C-alpha positions as semicolon CSV with decimal commas, in nm:
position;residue;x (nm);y (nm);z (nm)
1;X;1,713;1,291;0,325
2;X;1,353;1,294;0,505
3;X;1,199;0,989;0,488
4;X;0,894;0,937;0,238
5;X;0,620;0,936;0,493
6;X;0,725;1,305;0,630
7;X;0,422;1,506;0,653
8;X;0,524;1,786;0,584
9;X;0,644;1,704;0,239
10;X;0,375;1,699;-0,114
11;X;0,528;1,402;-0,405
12;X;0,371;1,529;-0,704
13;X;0,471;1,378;-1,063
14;X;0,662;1,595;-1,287
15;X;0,295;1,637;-1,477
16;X;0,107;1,767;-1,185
17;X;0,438;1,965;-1,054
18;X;0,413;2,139;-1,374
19;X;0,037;2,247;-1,420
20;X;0,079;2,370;-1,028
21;X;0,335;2,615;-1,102
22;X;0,218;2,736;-1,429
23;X;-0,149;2,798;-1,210
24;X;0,081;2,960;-0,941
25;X;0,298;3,194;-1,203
26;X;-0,034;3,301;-1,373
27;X;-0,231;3,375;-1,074
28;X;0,049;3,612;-0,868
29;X;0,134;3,722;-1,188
30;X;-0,141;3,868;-1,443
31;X;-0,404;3,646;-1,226
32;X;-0,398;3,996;-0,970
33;X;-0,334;4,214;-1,226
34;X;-0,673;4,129;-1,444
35;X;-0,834;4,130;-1,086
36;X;-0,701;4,411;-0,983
37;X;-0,856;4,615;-1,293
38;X;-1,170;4,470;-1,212
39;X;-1,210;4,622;-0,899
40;X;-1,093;4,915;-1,045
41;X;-1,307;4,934;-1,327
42;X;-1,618;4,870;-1,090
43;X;-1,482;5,114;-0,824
44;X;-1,537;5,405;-1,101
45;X;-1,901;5,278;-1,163
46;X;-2,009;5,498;-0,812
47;X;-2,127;5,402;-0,464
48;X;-1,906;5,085;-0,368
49;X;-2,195;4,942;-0,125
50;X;-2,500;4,841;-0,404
51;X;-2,231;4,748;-0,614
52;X;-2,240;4,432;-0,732
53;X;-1,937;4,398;-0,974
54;X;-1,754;4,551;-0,697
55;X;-1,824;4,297;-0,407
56;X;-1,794;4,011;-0,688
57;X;-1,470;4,113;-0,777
58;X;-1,323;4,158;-0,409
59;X;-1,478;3,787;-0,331
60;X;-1,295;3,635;-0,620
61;X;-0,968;3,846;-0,539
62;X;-1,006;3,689;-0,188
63;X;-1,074;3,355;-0,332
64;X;-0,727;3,420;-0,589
65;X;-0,540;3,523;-0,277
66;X;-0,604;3,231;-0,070
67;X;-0,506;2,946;-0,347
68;X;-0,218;3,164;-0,459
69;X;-0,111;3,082;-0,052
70;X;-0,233;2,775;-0,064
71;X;0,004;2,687;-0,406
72;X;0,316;2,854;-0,245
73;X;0,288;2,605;0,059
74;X;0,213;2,337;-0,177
75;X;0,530;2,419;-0,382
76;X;0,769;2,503;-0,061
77;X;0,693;2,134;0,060
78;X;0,692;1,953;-0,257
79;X;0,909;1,675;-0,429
80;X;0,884;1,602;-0,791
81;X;0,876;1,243;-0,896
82;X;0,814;0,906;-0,718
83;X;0,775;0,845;-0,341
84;X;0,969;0,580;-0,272
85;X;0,755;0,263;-0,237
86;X;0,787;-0,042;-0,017
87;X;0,515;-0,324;-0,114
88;X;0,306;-0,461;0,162
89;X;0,356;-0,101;0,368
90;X;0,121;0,231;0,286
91;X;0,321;0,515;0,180
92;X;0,223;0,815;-0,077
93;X;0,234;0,671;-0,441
94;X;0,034;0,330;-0,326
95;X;-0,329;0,158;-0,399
96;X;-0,436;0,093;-0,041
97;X;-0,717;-0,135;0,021
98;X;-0,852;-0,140;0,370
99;X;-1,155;-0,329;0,556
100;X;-1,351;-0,107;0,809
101;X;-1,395;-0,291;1,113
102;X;-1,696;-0,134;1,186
103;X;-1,906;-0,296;0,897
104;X;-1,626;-0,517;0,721
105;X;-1,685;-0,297;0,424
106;X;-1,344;-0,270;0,199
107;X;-1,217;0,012;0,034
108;X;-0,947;0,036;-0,226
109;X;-0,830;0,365;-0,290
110;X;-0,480;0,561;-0,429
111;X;-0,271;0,740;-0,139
112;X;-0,209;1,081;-0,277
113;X;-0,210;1,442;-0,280
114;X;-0,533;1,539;-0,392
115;X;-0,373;1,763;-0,643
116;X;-0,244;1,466;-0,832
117;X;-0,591;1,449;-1,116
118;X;-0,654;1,189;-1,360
119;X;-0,640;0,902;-1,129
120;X;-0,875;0,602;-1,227
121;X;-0,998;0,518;-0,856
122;X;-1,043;0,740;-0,583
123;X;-0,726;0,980;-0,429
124;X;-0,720;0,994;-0,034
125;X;-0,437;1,281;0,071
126;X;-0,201;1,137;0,318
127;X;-0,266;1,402;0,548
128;X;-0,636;1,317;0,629
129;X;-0,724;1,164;0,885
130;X;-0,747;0,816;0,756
131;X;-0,429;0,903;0,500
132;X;-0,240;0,955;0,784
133;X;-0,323;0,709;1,026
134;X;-0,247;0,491;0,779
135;X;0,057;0,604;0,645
136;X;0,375;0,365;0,798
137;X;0,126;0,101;0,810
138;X;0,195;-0,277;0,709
139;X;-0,059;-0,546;0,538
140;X;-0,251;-0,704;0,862
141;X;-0,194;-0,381;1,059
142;X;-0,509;-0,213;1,248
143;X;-0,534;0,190;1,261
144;X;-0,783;0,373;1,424
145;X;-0,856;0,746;1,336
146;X;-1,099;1,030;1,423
147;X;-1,385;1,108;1,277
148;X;-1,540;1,433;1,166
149;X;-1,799;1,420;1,425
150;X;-1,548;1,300;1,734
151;X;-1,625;0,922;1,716
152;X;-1,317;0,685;1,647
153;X;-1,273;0,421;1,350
154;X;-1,059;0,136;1,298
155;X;-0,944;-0,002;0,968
156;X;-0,745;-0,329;0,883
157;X;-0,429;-0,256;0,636
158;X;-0,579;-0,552;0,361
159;X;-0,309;-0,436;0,088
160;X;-0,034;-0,216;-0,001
161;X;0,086;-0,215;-0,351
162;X;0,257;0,049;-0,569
163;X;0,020;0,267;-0,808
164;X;0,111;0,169;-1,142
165;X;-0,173;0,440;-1,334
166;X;-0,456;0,357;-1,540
């Protein structure tokens, strides 16, 4: 069995798990059928390049397409229920709370996949940069991670404790 912390893998609760599919199962289902009439339907209205309905519908078929992808790799990579948790060590399922060294400002924050909604505080995916540098991680541990714009920053683990919801 992979451990917890493998990257590759998504924990989702059975709740989330669910509304993902039934998103998945209606959009490469009926999702690109209704589309697909759409595009039809303003392909008959005449000259494809001032139409408007035409180049809306072909931008929303391209948006469609790319979370229907973007649901199947969720769902290949995904395990339903509970990471498994170890207090005092950051992991998927836990409310982190780190200090920046840079400013000594703390954060406190649920380690999750951001498809996991509903969550009273604020979800940070594992696979960020900070999620990930992170991840492993015991209380009084330091881990630095990249920035957006190329410049490096270093947090202090502060605590690790299982989510237990709202």
């Amino acid at each position: 069995m992979a451990d917890s912390r493998d990257e590759n893998v998504t924990w989702l609760t059975q709740e989330a798990y669910d509304r993902l599919k039934e998103e998945y199962d209606y959009l490469s289902g009926p999702g690109r059928v209704d589309i697909a009439k759409k595009i039809e339907a303003a392909r008959e209205e005449g000259d494809l390049r001032e139409n408007g309905g035409y180049h809306a519908a072909k931008d929303e078929q391209g948006k469609i397409e790319a979370r229907i992808f973007h649901l199947r790799q969720l769902l290949d990579n995904v395990r339903v229920g509970e990471a498994p948790k170890t207090e005092g060590v950051v992991g998927p399922g836990m409310t982190v709370t780190i200090r920046f060294e840079r400013d000594d400002d703390e954060v406190t924050f649920l380690l999750a996949s951001r498809e996991e909604t509903g969550a009273p505080i604020d979800v940070y995916s594992p696979k960020s940069p900070l999620g990930a540098a992170i991840n492993g991680k015991k209380i009084g541990e330091r881990a630095t991670y990249s920035l957006p714009n190329g410049r490096q920053n270093t947090v202090e683990i502060l605590e690790a404790v299982p989510y237990i919801g709202n």
